[in-house]
Coordinates of C-alpha atoms in Angstrom, one line a residue:
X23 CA -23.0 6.3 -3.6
X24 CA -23.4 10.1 -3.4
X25 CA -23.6 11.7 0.1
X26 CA -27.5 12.4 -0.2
X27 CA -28.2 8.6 -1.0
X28 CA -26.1 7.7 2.0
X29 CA -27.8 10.1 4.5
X30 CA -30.8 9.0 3.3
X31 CA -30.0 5.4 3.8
X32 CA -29.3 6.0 6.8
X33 CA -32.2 7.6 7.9
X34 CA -34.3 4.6 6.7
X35 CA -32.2 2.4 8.7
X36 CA -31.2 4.1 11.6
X37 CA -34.1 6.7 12.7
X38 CA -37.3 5.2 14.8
X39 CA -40.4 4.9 12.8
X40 CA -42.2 4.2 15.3
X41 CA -41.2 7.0 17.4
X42 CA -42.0 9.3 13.9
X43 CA -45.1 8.1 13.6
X44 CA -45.8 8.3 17.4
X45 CA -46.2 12.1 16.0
X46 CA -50.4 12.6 16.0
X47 CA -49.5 16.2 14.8
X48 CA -52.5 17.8 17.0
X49 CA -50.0 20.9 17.7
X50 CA -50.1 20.9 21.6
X51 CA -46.0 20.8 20.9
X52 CA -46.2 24.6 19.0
X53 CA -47.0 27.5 21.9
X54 CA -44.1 25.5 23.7
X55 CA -41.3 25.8 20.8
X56 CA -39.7 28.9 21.0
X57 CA -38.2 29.0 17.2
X58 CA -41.7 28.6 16.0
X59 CA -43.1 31.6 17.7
X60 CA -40.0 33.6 17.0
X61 CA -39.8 32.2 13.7
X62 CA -43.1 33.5 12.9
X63 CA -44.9 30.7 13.5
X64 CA -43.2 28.5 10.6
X65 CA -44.6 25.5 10.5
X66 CA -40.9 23.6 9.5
X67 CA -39.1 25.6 12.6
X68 CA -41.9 23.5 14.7
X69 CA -41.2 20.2 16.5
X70 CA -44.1 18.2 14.7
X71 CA -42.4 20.3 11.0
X72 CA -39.0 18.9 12.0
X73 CA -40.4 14.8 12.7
X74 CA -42.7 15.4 9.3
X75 CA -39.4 16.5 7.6
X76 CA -37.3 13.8 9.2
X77 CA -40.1 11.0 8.5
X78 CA -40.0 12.3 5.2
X79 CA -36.8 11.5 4.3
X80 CA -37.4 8.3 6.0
X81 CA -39.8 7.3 3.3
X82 CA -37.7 8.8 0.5
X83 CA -40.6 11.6 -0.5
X84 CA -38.2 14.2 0.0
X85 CA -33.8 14.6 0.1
X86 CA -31.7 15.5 3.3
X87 CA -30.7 18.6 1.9
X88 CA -29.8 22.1 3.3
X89 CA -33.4 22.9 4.1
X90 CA -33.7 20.0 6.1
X91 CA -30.2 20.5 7.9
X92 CA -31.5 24.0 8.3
X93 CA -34.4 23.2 9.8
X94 CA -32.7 20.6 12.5
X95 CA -29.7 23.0 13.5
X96 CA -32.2 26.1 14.2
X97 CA -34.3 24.0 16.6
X98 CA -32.5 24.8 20.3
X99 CA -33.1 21.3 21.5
X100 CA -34.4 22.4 25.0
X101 CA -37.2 19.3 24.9
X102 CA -39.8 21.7 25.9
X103 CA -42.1 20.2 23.6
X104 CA -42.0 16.7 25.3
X105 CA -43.8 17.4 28.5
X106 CA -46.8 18.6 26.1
X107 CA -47.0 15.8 24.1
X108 CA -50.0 14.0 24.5
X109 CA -48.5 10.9 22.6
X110 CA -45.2 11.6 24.4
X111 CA -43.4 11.6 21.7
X112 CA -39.3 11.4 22.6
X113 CA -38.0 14.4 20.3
X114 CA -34.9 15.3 21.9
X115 CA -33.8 11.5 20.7
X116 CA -34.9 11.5 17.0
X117 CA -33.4 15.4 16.9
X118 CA -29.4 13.9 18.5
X119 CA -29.9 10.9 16.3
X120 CA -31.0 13.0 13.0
X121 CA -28.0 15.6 13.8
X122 CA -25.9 12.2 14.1
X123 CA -26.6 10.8 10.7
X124 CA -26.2 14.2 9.0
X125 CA -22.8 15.1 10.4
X126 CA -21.4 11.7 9.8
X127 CA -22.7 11.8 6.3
X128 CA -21.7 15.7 5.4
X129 CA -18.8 17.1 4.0
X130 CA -16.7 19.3 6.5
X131 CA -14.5 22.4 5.4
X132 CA -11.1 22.0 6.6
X133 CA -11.6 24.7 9.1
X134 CA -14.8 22.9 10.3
X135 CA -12.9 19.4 11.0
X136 CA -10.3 21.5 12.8
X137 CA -12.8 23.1 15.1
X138 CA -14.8 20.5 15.5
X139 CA -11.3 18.0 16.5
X140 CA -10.1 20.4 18.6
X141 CA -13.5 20.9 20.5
X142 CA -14.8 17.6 20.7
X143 CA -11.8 15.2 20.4
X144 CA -8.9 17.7 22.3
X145 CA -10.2 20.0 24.6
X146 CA -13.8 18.4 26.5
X147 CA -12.7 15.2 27.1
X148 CA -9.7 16.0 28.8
X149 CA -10.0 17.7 32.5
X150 CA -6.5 18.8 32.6
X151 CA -6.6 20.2 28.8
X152 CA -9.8 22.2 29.8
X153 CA -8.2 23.5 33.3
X154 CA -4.9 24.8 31.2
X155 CA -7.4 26.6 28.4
X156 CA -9.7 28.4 31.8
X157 CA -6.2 29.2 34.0
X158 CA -5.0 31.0 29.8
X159 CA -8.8 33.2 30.5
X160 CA -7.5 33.6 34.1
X161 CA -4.5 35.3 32.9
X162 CA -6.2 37.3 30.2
X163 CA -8.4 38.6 33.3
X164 CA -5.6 39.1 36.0
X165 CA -2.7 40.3 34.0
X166 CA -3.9 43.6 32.4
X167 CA -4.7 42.4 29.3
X168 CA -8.7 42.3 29.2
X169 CA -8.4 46.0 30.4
X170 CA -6.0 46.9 27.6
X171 CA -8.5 45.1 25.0
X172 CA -11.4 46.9 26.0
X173 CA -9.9 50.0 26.4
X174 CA -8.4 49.7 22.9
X175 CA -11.9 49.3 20.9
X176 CA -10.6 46.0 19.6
X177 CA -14.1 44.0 21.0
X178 CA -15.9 46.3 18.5
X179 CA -15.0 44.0 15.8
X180 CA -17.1 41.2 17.4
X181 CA -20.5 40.6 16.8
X182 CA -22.6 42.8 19.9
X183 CA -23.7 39.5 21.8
X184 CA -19.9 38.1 21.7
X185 CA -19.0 41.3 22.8
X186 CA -21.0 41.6 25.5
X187 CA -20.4 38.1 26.3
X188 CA -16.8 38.9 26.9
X189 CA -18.3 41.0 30.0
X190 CA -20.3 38.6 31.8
X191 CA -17.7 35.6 32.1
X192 CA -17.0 35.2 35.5
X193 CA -13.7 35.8 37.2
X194 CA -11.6 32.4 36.8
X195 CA -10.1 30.8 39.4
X196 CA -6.5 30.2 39.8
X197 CA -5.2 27.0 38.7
X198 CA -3.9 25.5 42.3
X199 CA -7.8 26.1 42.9
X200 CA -8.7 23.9 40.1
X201 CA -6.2 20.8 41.0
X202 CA -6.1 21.1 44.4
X203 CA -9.7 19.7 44.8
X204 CA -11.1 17.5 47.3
X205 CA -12.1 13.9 46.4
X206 CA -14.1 13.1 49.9
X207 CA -15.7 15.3 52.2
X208 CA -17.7 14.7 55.5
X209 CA -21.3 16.0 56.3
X210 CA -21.4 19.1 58.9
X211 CA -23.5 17.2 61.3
X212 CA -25.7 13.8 61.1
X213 CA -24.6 11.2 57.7
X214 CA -28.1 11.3 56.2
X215 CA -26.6 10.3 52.3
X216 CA -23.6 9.3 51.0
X217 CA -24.0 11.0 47.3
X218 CA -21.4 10.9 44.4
X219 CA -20.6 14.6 43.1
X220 CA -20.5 14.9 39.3
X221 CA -18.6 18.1 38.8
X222 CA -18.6 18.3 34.7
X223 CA -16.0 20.6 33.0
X224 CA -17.0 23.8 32.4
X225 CA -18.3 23.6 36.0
X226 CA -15.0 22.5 37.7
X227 CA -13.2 25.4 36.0
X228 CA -15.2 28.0 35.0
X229 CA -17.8 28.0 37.4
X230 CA -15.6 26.1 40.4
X231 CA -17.3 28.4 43.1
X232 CA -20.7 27.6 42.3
X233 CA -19.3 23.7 42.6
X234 CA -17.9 24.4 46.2
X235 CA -21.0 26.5 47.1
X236 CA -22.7 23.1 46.1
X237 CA -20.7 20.6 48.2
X238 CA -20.8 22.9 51.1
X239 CA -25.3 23.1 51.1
X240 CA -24.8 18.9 50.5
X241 CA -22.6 18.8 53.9
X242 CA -25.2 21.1 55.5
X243 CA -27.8 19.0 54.4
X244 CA -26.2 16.2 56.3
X245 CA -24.5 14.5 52.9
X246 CA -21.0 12.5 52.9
X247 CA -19.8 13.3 49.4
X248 CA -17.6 11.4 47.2
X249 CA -15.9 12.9 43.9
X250 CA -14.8 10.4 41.7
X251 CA -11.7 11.4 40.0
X252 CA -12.2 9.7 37.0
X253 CA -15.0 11.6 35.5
X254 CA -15.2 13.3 32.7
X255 CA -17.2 15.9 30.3
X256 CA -20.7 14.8 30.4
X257 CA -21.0 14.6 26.6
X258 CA -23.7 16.7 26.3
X259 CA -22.0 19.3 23.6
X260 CA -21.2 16.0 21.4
X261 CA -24.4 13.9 22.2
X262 CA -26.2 17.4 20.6
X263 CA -23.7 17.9 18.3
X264 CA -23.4 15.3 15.8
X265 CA -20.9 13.8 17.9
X266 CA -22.7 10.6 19.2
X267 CA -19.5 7.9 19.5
X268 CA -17.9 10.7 21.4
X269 CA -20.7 11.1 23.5
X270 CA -20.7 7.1 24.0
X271 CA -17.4 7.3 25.1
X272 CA -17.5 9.7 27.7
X273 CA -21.0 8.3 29.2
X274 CA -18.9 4.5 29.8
X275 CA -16.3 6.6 31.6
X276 CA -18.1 8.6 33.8
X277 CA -20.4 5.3 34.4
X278 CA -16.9 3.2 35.4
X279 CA -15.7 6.0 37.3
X280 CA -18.8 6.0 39.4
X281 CA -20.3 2.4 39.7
X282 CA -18.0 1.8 42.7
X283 CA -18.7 4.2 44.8
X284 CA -21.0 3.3 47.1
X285 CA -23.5 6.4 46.9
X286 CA -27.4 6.6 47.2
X287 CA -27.6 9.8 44.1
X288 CA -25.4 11.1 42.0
X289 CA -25.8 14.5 42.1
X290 CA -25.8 17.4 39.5
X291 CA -26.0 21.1 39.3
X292 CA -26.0 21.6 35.8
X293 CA -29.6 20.8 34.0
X294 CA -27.8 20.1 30.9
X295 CA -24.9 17.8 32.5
X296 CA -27.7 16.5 34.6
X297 CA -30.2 15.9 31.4
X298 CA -27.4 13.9 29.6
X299 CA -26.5 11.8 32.1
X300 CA -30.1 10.5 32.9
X301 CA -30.1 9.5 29.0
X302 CA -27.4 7.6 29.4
X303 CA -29.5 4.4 29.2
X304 CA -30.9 5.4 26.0
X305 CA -27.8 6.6 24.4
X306 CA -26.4 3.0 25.3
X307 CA -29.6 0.4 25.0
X308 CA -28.0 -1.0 21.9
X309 CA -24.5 -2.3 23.6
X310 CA -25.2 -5.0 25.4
X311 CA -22.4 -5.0 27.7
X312 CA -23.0 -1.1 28.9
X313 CA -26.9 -1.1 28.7
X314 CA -27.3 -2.6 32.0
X315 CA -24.6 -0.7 33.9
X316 CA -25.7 2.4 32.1
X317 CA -29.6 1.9 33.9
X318 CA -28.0 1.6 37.4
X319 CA -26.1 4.8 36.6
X320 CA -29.3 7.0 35.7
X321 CA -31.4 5.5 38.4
X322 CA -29.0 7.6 41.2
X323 CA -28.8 10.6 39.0
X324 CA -30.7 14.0 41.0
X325 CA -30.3 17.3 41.0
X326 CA -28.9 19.0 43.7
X327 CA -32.1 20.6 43.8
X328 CA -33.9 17.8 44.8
X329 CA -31.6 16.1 47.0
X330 CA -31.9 19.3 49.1
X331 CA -35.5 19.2 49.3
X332 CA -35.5 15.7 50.2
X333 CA -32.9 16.3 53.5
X334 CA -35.4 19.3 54.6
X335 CA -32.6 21.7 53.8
X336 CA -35.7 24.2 53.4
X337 CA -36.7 23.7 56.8
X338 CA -33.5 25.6 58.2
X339 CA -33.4 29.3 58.9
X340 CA -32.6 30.1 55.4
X341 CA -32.0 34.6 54.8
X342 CA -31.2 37.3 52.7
X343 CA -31.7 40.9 52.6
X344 CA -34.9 42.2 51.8
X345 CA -35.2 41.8 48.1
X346 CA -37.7 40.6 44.9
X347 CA -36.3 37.4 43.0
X348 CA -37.6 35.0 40.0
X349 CA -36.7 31.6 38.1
X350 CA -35.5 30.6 35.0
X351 CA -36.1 27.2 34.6
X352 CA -32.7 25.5 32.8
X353 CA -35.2 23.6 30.0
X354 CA -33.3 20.0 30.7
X355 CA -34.0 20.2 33.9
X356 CA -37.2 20.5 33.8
X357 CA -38.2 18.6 30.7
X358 CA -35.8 16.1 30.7
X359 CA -35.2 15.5 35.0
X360 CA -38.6 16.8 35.3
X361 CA -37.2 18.7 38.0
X362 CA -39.3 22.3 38.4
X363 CA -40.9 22.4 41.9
X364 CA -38.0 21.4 44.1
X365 CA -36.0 24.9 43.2
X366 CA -39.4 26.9 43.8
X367 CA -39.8 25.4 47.1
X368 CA -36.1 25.9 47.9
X369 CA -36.3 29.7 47.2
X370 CA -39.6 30.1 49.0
X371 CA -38.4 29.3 51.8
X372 CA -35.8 32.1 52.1
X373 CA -36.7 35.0 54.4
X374 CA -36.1 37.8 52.8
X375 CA -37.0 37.2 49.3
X376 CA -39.8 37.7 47.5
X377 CA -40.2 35.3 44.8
X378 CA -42.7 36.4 41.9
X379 CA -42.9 33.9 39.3
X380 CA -41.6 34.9 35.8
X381 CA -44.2 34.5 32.7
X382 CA -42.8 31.6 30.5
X383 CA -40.3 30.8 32.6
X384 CA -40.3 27.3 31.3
X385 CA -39.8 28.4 28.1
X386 CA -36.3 28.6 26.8
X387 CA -33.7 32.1 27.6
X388 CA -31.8 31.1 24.4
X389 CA -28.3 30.1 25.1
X390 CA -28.7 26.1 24.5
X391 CA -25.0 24.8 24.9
X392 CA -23.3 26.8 22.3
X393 CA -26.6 27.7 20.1
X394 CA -26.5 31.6 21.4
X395 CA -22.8 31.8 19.2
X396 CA -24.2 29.2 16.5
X397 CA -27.5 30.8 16.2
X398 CA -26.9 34.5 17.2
X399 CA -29.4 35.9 15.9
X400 CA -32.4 33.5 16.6
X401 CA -30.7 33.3 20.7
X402 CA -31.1 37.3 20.7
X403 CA -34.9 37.2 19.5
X404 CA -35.7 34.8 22.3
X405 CA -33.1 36.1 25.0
X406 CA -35.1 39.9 24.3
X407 CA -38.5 37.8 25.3
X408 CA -36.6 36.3 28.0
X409 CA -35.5 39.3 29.4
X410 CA -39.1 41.8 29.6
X411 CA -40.6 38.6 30.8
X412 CA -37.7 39.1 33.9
X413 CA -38.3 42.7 33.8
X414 CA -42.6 42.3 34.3
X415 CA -41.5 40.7 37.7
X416 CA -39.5 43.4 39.2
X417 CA -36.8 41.2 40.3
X418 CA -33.4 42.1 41.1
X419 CA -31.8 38.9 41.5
X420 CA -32.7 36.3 38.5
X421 CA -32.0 32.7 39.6
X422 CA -31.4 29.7 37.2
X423 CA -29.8 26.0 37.4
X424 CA -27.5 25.5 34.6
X425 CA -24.5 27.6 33.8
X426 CA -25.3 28.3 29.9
X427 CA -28.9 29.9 31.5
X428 CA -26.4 32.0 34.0
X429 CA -24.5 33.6 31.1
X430 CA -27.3 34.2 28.9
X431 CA -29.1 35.9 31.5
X432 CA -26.6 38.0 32.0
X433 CA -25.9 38.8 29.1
X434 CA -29.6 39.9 28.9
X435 CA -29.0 41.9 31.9
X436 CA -26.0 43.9 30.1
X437 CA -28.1 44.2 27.3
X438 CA -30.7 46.0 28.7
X439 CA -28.4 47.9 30.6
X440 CA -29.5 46.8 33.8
X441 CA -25.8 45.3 35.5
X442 CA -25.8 48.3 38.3
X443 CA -29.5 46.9 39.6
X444 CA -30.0 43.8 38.5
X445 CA -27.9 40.8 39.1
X446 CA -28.5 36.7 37.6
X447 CA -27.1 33.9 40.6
X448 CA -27.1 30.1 40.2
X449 CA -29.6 28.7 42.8
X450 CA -26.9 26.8 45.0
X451 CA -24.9 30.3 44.8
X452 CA -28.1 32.6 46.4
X453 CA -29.1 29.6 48.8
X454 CA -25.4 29.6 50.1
X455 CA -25.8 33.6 50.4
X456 CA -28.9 32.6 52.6
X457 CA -27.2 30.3 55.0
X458 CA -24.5 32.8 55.5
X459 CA -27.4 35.8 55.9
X460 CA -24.9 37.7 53.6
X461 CA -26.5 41.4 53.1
X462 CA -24.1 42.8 50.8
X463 CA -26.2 41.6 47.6
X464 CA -23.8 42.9 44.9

């Protein structure tokens, strides 16, 4: 059986015709898809083109071929189009499970099955394997190194966004930082919650200050938090990736590490993590022995957002210094967690601040797990919209929810040469600035 007949069988037998032909194909999904408009409105590039292509193949009238994989890896997979869909339409599922078929079912150059073994099978699923590869960027940072490379001209060899992403990565903690981590703590004043904290990976190394700014607002709120050691990578990156028995793996070990734990939420403050993990139950309906234990698990997952506005954290004396900020919605938050009013309310309440609401801010900035490498040149297009949309506000302090937003919109920031006035923060990060009445801004 060639590989096309194969991917096509398993299309008919694996994708959800019902959920395809759930598709009325009114177009309420295209002013929401961002590689449609940038695309020049191509009607393939759209999320009704891609379920017509994918239900398609489904009935045999076309091949799974490299317009079709085209098609499918261009789209960014920020779900955007879900919340407009009048026959709500679950896209983001027949997009993993497409990507699924078509990766198990391709063939992979050797380099691909090494980058793709090393990523997904070596490096995110192992907490102590992704701690040694961010303390290795600690020492390129700390040791002279990064200052010899840009001083030499070598960066110029990388592609301008790569290069510039080099610039924006923030400042790694030390390793004894990154081990040395607390596993209960105690609320600052009255227990109103007992929550479980679900750290993730890239936020436990690369971003472990935004996860301590984070447990510190949930003690203020009046949270006792519990940090299951067991956890693991979300599995976002493989659940998007092609990578769904990877992605199955990590969701029953993060769902045994947490079942016991005794907490009212599990909370997040990554919308991608966050996004994942309240899929769980769908990425597991078919197992009959995880499908239950995988519902109680996304029933307890919130945002950190949310849990805050729920404890009244907004009602404290929350200030900054006088300044003008916006919001970039993280897209899985908001489409997937449905989670857009609770950060609004949250930075409206600080004194100080003037929050003028960004045009499109729902609308994806572009970065999309690793799509802004992958896709370089389709991230940029929409990253430029991103960025005069920030610029119409007159903000100089952009504020998002999900650490791939953070980088790409400061990489936007550096590429519109805008670092010495303009600064991006992740909302737990400003609000903990505002408890502290910090002044200093930069």
């Amino acid at each position: 059986m060639s590989e096309r007949t194969k991917m096509q069988q398993e299309f008919k037998e694996r994708m959800d015709e019902d959920e395809l032909l759930n598709c009325m194909k009114c177009g309420f999904c295209l002013p929401s898809c961002p590689t449609y408009i940038e695309s020049g409105f191509k009607e393939s590039h759209s999320p009704r083109g891609r379920i017509a292509l994918m239900k398609a193949v489904v009935d045999g009238v076309i091949e799974p071929d490299e317009d079709v994989e085209r098609s499918l890896d261009l789209c960014l997979g920020c779900r955007a189009c879900e919340p407009v869909c009048p026959s709500g339409v679950k896209y983001g599922h027949l997009l993993e499970e497409a990507r699924d078929i078509i990766n198990k079912n391709k063939k992979h150059s050797i380099r691909e099955k090494v980058v793709r073994k090393t990523v997904f099978s070596g490096l995110f699923p192992h907490p102590d394997r992704m701690r040694t590869a961010t303390s290795l960027l600690g020492f390129y940072q700390r040791s002279g190194i990064q200052k010899a490379v840009r001083a030499s001209g070598l960066l110029n060899i990388l592609p301008d966004h790569l290069a510039t992403m080099e610039k924006v990565l923030p400042k790694v903690p030390r390793r004894g930082d990154m081990t040395d981590r607390p596993r209960h703590l105690e609320p600052a004043g009255t227990k109103k919650k007992k929550v479980a904290f679900f750290s993730g990976c890239l936020m436990d190394t690369l971003f472990l200050s935004t996860n301590n700014a984070t447990t510190t607002l949930l003690q203020q709120a009046g949270c006792e938090i519990v940090i299951p050691q067991a956890q693991t990578c979300c599995g976002a990156l493989h659940g998007h990736s092609g990578e769904k028995d990877g992605a199955k793996k990590l969701a029953k070990e993060n769902i045994s590490a947490f079942e016991d734990c005794g907490a009212d939420y599990i909370i997040t403050n990554a919308g991608g993590c966050g996004a994942f993990l309240v899929d769980y139950d769908h990425l597991l309906k078919d197992d009959p022995e995880w499908k239950g234990r995988a519902e109680r698990f996304t029933a307890k997952i919130k945002d950190v957002s949310s849990i805050l506005v729920e404890l009244e954290f907004h009602r404290n004396d929350l200030k900054v210094a006088p300044q003008i900020i916006t919001y970039q919605d993280s897209c899985h938050l908001r489409n997937v967690q449905k989670t857009f009013l609770e950060p609004r309310m949250l930075l409206q309440a600080v004194g100080g601040a003037e929050y003028h609401e960004m045009k499109q801010a729902d609308h994806c900035c572009g970065s999309a797990g690793i799509y802004n490498i992958v896709e370089s040149e389709m991230s940029m297009k929409i990253l430029d919209t991103k960025m005069q949309h920030a610029k119409d506000t007159g903000a100089v302090t952009i504020i998002t929810s999900n650490p791939g937003c953070l980088l790409q919109m400061k990489l936007g920031i550096e590429r519109e040469g805008l670092s010495d006035t303009v600064r991006a923060v992740h909302i737990v990060d400003f609000l903990l600035e505002a408890i502290r009445t910090e002044t200093n801004m930069f």
